[in-house]
PDB file of C-alpha atoms and ligand atoms in Angstrom:
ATOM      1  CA  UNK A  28      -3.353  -7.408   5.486  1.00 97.00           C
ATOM      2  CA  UNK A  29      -5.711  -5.152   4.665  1.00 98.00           C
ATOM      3  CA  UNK A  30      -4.669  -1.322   4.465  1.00 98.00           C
ATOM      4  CA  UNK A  31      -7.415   1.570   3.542  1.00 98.00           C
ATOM      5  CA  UNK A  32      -6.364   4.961   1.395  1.00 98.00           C
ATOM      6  CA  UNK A  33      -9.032   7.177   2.383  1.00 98.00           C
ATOM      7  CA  UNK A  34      -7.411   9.910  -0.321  1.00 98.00           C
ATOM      8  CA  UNK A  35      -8.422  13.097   0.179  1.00 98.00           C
ATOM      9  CA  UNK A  36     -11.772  12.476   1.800  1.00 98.00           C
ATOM     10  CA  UNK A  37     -12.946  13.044   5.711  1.00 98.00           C
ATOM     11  CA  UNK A  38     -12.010  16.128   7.822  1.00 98.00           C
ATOM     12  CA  UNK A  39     -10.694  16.232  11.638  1.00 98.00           C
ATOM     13  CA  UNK A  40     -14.060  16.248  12.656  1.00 98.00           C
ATOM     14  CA  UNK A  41     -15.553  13.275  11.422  1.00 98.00           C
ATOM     15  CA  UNK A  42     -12.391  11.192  10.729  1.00 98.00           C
ATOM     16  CA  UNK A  43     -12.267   9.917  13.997  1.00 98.00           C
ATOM     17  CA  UNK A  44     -15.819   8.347  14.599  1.00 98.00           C
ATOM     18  CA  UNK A  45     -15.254   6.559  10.753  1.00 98.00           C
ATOM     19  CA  UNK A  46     -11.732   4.888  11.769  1.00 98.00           C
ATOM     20  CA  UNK A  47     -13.335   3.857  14.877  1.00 98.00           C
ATOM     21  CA  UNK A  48     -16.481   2.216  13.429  1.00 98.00           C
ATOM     22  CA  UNK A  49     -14.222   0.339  10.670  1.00 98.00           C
ATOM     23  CA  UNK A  50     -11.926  -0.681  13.583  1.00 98.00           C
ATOM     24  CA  UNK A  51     -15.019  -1.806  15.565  1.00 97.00           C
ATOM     25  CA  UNK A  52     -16.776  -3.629  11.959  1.00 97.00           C
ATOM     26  CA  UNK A  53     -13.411  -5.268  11.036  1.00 97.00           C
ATOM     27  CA  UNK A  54     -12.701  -7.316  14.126  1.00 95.00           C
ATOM     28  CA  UNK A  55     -11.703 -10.820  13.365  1.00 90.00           C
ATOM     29  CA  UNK A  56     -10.100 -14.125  14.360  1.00 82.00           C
ATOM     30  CA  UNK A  57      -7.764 -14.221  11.729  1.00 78.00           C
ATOM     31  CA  UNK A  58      -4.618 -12.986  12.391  1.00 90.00           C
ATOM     32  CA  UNK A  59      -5.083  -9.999   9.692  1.00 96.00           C
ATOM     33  CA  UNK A  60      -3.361  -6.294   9.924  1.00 97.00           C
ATOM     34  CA  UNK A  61      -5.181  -3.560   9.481  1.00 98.00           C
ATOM     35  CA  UNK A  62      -4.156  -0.010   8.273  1.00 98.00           C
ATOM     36  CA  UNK A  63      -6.172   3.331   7.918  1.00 98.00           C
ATOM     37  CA  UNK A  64      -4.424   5.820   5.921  1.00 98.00           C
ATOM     38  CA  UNK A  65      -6.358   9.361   6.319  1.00 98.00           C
ATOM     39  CA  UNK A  66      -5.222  11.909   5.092  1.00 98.00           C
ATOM     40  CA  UNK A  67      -2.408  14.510   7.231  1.00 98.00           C
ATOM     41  CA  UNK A  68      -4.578  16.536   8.742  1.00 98.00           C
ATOM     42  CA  UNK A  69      -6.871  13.815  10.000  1.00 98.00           C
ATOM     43  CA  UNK A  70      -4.027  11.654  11.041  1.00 98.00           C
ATOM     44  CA  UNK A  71      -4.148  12.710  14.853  1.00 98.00           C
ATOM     45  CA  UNK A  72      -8.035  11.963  14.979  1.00 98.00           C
ATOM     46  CA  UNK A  73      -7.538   8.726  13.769  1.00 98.00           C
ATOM     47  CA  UNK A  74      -4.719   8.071  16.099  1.00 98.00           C
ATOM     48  CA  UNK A  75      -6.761   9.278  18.910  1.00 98.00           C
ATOM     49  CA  UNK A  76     -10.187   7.410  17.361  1.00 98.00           C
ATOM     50  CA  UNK A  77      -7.892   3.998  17.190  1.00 98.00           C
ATOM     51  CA  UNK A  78      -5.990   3.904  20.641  1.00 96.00           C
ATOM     52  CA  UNK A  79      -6.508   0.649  22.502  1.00 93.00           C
ATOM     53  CA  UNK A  80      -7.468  -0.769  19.071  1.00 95.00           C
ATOM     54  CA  UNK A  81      -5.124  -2.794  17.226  1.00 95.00           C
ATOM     55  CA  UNK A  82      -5.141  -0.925  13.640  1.00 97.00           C
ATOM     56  CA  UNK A  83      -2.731   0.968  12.878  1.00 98.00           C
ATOM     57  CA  UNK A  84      -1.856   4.547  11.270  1.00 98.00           C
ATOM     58  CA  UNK A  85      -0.574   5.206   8.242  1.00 98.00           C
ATOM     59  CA  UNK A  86      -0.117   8.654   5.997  1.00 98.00           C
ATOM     60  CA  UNK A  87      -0.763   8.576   2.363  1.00 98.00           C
ATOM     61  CA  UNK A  88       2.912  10.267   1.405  1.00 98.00           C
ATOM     62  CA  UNK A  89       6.132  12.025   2.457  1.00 98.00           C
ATOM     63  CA  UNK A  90       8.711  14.232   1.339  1.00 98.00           C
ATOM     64  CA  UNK A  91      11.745  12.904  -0.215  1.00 97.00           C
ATOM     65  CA  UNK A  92      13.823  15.346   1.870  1.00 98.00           C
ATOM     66  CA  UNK A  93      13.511  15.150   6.000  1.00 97.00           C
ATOM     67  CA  UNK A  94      12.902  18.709   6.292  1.00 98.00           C
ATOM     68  CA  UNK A  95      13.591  22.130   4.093  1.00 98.00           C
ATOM     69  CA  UNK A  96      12.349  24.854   1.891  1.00 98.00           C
ATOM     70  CA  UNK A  97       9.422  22.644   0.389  1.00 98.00           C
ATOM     71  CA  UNK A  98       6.248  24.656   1.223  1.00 98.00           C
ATOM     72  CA  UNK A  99       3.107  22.594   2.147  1.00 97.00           C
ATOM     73  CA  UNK A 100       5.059  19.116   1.940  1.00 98.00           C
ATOM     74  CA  UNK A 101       5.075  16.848   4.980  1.00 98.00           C
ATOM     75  CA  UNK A 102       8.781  14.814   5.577  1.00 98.00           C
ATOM     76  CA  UNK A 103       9.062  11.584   7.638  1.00 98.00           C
ATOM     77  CA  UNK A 104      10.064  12.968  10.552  1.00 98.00           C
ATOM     78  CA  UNK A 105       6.654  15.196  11.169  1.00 98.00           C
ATOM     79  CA  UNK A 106       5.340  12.101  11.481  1.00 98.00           C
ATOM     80  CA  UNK A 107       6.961  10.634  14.543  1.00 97.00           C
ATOM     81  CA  UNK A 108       3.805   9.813  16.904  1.00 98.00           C
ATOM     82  CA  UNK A 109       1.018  10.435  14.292  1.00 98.00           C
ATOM     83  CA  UNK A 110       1.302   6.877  11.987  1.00 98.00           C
ATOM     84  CA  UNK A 111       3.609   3.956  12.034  1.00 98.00           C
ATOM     85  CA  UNK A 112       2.627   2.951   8.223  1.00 98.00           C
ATOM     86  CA  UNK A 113       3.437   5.213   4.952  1.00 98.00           C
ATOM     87  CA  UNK A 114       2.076   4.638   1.513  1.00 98.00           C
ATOM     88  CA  UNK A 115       4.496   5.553  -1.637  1.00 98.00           C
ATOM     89  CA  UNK A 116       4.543   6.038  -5.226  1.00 97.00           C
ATOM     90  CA  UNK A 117       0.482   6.130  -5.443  1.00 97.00           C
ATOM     91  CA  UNK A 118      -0.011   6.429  -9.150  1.00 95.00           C
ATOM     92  CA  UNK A 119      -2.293   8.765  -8.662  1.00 96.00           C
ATOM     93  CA  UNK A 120       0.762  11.014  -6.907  1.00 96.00           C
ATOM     94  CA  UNK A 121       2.826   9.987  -9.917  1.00 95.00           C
ATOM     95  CA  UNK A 122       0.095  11.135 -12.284  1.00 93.00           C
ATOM     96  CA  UNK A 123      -0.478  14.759 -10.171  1.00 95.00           C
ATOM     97  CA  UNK A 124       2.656  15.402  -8.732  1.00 95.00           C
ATOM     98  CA  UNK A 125       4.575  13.936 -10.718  1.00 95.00           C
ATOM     99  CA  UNK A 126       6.697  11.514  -8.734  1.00 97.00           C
ATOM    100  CA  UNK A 127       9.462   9.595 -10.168  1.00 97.00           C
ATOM    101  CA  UNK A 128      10.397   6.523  -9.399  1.00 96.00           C
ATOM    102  CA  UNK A 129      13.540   7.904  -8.389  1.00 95.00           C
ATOM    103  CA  UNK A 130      11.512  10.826  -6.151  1.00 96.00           C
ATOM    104  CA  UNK A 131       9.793   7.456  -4.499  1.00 96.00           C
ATOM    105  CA  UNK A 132      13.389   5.334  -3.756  1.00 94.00           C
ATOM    106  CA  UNK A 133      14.066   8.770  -2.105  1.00 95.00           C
ATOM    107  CA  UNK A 134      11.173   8.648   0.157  1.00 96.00           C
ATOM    108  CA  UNK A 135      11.357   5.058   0.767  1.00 94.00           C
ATOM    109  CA  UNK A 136      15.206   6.082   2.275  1.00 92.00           C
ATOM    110  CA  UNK A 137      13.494   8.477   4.460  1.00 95.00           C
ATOM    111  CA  UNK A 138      10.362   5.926   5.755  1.00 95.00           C
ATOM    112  CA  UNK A 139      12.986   3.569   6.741  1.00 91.00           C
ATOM    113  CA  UNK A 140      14.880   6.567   8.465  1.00 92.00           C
ATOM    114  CA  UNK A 141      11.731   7.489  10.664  1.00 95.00           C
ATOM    115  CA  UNK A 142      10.982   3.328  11.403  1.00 94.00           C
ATOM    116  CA  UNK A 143       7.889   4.065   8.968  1.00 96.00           C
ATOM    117  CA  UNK A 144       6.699   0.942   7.537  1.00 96.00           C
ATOM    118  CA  UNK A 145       6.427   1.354   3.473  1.00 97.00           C
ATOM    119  CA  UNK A 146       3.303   0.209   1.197  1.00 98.00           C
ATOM    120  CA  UNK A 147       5.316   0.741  -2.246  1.00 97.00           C
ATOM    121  CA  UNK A 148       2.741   0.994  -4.990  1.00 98.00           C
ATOM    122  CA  UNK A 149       3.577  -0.303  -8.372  1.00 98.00           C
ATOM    123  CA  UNK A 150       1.690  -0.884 -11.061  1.00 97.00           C
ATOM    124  CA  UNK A 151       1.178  -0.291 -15.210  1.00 96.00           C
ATOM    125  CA  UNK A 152      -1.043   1.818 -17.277  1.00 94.00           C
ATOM    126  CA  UNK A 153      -3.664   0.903 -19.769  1.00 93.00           C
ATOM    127  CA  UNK A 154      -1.837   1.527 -22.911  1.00 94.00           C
ATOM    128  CA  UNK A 155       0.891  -0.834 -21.192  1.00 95.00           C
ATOM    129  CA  UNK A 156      -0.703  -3.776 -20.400  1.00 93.00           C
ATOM    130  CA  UNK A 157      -2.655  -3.521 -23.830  1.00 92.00           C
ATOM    131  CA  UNK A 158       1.080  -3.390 -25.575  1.00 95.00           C
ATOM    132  CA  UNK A 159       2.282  -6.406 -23.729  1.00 95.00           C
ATOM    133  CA  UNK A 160       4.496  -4.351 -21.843  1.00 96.00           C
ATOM    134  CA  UNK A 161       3.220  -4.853 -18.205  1.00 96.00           C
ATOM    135  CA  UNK A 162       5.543  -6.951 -16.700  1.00 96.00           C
ATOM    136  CA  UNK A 163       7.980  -5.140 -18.171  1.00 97.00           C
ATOM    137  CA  UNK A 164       7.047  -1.734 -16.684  1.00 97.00           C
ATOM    138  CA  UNK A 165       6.571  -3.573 -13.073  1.00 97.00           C
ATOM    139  CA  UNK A 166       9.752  -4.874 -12.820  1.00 97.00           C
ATOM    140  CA  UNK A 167      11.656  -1.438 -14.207  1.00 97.00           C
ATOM    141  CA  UNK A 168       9.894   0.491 -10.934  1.00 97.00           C
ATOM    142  CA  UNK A 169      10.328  -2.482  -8.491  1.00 95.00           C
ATOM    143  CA  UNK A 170      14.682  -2.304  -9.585  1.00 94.00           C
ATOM    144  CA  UNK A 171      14.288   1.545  -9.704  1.00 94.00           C
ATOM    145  CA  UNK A 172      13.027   1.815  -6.915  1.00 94.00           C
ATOM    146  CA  UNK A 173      14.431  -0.284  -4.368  1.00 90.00           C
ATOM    147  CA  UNK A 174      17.257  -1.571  -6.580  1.00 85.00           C
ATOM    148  CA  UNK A 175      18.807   1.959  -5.404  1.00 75.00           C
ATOM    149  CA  UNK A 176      18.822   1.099  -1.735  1.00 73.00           C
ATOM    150  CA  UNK A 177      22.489  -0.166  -2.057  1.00 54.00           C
ATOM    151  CA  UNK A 178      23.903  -1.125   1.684  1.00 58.00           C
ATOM    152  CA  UNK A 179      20.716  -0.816   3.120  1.00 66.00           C
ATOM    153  CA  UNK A 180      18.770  -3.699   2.430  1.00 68.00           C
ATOM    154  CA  UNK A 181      18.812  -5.135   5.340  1.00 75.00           C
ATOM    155  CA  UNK A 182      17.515  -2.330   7.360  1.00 75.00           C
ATOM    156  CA  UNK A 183      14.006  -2.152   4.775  1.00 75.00           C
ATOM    157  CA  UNK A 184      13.826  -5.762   5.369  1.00 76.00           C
ATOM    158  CA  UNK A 185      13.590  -5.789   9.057  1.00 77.00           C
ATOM    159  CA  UNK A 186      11.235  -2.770   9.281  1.00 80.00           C
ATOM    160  CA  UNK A 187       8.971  -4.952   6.597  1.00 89.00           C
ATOM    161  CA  UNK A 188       8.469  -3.568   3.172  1.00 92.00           C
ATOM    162  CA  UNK A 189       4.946  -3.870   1.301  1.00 96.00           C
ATOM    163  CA  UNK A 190       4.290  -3.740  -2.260  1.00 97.00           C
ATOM    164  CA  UNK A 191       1.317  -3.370  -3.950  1.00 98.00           C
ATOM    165  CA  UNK A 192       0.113  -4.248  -7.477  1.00 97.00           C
ATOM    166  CA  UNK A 193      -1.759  -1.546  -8.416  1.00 96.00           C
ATOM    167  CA  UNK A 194      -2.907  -1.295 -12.404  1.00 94.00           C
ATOM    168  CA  UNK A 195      -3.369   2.148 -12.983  1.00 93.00           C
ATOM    169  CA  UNK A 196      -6.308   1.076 -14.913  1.00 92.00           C
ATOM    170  CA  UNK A 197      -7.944  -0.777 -12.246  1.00 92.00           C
ATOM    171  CA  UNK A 198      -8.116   2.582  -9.663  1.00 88.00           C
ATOM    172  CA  UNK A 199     -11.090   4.186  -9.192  1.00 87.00           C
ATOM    173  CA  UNK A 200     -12.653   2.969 -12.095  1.00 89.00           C
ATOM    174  CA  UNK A 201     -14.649  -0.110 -10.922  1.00 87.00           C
ATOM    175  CA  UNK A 202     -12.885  -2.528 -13.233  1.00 87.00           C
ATOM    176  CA  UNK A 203     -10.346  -4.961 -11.344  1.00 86.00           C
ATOM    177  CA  UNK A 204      -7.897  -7.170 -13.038  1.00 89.00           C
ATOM    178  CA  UNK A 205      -8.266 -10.467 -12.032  1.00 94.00           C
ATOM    179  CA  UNK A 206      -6.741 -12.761  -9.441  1.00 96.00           C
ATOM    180  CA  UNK A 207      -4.698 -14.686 -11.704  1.00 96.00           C
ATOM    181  CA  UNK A 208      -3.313 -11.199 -13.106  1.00 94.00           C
ATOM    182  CA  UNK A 209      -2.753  -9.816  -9.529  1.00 97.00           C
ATOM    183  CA  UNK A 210      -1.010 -13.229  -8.632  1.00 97.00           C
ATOM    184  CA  UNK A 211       0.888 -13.647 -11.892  1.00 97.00           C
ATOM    185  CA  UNK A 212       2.762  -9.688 -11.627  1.00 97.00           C
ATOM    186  CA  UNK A 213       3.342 -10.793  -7.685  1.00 97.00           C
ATOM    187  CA  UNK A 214       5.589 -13.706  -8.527  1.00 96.00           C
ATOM    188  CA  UNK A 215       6.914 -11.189 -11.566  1.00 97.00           C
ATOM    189  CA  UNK A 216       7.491  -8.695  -8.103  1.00 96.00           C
ATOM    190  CA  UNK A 217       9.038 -11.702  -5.981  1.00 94.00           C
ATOM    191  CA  UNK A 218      11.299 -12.556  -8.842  1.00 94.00           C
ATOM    192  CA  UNK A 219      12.686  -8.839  -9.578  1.00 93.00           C
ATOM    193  CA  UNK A 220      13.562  -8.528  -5.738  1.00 90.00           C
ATOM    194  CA  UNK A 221      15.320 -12.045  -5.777  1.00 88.00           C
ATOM    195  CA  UNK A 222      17.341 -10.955  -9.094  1.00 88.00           C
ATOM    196  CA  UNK A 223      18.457  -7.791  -6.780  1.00 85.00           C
ATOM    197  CA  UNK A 224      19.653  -9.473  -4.198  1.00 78.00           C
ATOM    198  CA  UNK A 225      17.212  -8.259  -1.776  1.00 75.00           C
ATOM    199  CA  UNK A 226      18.355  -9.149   1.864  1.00 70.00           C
ATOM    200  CA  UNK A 227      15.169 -10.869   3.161  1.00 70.00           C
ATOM    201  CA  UNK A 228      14.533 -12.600  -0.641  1.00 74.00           C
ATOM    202  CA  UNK A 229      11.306 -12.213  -2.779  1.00 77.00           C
ATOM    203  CA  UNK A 230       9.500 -14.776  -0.741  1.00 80.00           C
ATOM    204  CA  UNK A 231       9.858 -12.768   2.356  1.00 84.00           C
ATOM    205  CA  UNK A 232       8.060  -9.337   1.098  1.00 90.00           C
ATOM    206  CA  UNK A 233       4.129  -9.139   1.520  1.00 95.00           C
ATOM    207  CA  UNK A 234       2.479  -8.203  -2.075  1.00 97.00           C
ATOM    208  CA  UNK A 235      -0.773  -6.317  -1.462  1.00 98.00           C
ATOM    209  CA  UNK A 236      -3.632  -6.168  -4.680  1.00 97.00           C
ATOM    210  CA  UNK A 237      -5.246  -2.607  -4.980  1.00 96.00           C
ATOM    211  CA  UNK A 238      -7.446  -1.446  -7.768  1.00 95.00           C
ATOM    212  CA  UNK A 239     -11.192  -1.447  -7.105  1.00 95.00           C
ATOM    213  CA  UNK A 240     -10.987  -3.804  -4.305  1.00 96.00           C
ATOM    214  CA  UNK A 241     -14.650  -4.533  -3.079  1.00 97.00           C
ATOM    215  CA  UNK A 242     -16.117  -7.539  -0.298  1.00 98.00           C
ATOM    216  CA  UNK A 243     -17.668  -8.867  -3.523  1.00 97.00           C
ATOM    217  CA  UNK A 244     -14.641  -9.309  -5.404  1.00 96.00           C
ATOM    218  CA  UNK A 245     -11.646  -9.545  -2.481  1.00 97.00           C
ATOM    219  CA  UNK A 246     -12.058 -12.832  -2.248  1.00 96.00           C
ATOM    220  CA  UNK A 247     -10.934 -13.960  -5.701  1.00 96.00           C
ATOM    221  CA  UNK A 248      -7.735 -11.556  -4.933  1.00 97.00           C
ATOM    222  CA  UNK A 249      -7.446 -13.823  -1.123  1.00 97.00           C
ATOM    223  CA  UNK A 250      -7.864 -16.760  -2.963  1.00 96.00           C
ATOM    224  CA  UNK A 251      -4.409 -16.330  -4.787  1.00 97.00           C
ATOM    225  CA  UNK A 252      -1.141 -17.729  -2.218  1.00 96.00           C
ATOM    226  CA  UNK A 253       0.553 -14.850  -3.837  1.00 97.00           C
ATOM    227  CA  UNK A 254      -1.677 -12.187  -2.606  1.00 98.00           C
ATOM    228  CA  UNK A 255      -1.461 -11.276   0.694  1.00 97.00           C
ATOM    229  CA  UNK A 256      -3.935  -8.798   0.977  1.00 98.00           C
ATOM    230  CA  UNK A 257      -5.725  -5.293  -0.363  1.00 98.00           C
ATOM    231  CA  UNK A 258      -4.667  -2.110  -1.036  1.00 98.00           C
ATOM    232  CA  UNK A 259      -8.436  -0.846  -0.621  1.00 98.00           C
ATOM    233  CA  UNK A 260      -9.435   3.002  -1.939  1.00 97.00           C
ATOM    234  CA  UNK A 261     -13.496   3.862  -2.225  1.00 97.00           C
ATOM    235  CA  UNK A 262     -14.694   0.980  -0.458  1.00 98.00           C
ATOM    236  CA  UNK A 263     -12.533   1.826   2.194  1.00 98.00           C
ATOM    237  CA  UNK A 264     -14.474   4.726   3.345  1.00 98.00           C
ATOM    238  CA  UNK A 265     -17.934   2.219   3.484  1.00 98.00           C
ATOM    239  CA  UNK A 266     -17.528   0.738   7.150  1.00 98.00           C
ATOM    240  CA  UNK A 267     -19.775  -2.575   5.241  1.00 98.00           C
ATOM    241  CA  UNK A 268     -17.132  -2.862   2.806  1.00 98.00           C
ATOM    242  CA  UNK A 269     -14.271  -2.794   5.119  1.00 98.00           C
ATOM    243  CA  UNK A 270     -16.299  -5.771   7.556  1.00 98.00           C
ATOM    244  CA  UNK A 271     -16.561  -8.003   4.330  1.00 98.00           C
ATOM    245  CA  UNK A 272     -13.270  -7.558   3.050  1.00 98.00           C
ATOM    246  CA  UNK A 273     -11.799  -8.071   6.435  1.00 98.00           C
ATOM    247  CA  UNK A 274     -13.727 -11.142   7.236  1.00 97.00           C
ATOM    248  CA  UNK A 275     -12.386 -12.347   3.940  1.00 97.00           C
ATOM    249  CA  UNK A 276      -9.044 -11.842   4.764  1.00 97.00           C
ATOM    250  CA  UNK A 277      -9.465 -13.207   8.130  1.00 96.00           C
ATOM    251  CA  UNK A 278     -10.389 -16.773   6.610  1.00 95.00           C
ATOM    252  CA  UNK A 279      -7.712 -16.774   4.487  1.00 95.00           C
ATOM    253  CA  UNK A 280      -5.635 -15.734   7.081  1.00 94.00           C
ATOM    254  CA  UNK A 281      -6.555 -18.565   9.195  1.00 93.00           C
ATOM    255  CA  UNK A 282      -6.518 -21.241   6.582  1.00 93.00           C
ATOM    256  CA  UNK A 283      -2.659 -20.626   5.738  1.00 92.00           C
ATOM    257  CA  UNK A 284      -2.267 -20.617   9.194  1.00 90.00           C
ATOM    258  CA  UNK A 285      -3.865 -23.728   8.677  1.00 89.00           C
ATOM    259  CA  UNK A 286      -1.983 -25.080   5.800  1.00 85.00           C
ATOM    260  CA  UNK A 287      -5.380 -25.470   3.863  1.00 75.00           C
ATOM    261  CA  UNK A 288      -5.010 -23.116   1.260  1.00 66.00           C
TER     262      UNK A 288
HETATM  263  P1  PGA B 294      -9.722   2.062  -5.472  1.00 86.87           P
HETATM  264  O1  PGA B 294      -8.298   2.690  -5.115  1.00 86.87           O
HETATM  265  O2  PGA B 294      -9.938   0.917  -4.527  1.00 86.87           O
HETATM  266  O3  PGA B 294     -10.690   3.172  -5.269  1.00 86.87           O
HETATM  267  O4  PGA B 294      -9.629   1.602  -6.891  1.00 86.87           O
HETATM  268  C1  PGA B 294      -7.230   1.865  -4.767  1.00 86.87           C
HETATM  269  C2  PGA B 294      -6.023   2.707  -4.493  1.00 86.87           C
HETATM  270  O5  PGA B 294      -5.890   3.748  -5.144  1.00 86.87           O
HETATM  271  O6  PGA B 294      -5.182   2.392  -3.639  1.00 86.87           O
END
């Protein structure tokens, strides 16, 4: 899987003709998903730009309520028709709006109320991992966040929870952990959803890298059994990124389908 955060870049009038280049660049035989995640107001342009295409939608937040007196915030339900995908807890909405990780177990309630498939970001700061305390930190937002969902486990399993590993530290700033790091906190992430009894076990959720993801370096993330794709951010918005990360993940793709690797 391969999922682009476009952030706050693009309008509504050049949105569409950059989703549908990277849908048209990113074609591959490997059975790989693709999301585009624009931001709200592009989100129809993008749905328009991708119709007959097989990427999907997604938006880059909701609301933890489904609707209220919460001026300029966007709820689930807005989004019925617009995107079928939703990323949460972005550290980056954590570090500028604050979000808790209770705020986010509150929004992932309301994706799974609106059938919106979650990408639930998780990751540690720099001070963190340089204390030791990474793991520690990952697997206190994984059992805060979803360890809340009491009774309704089943229903986030069936729509098909994501999670993605996403070092603060390793956003934006061209310096990526390493596969072995990315692969090690997955299996931390599997582990923390077994220990809470989550319905479909560890094994079953899809754990997504994201932190200065580029086609030189996706590879070494692909290359890990315990990665199972890219959260992508800058390179995202490069339509020659996207077509060598995707081809990547199209290989791997078809050599687990394989059994090979
Ligand atoms: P980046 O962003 O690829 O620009 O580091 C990743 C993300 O924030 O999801």
């Amino acid at each position: 899987m391969v999922a682009a955060n476009w952030k706050m870049h693009t309008t509504p009038a050049d949105a569409g003709a950059l989703a549908a280049t990277i849908a048209a660049r990113t074609r591959v035989d490997g059975p790989v998903i693709r999301v585009i995640c624009p931001p709200f107001v592009c989100l129809a342009a993008v749905r328009d730009a991708l119709a007959g295409s097989d990427v999907a939608v997604g938006a880059q937040n909701i609301h933890h309520e489904p609707l209220g007196a919460y001026t300029g915030e966007v709820s689930a339900p807005m989004l019925a028709g617009l995107a079928t995908w939703v990323i949460l807890g972005h550290s980056e909405r954590r570090r500028d709006a604050g979000e808790t990780d209770e705020q986010i177990g509150r929004k992932l309630r309301q994706a799974v109320a609106a059938k919106l498939r979650p990408i639930v970001c998780v990751g540690e700061q720099l001070a963190e991992r340089e204390s030791g305390r990474a793991a520690d930190i990952v697997a206190d937002q994984v059992r805060a966040i979803i360890g809340g969902y009491a009774g309704e486990g089943e229903a986030l399993a069936r729509l098909g929870i994501v999670i993605a590993y996403e070092p603060v530290w390793a956003i934006g700033t061209g310096r990526n952990a390493t596969g072995a790091d990315a692969a090690a906190m997955a299996g931390l992430i599997r582990a923390t959803l077994d220990e809470l009894e989550f319905t479909a076990g560890g094994a079953a959720v899809p754990v997504l890298y994201g932190g200065s993801v580029t086609a030189a370096n996706a590879g070494e993330f692909f290359a890990e059994p315990a990665i199972d794709g890219a959260l992508v951010g800058g390179a995202s918005l490069k339509p020659e990124e996207m077509a060598g990360i995707v081809a990547r993940a199209g290989l791997t793709a078809q050599a687990r389908a394989n059994g090979i690797a």
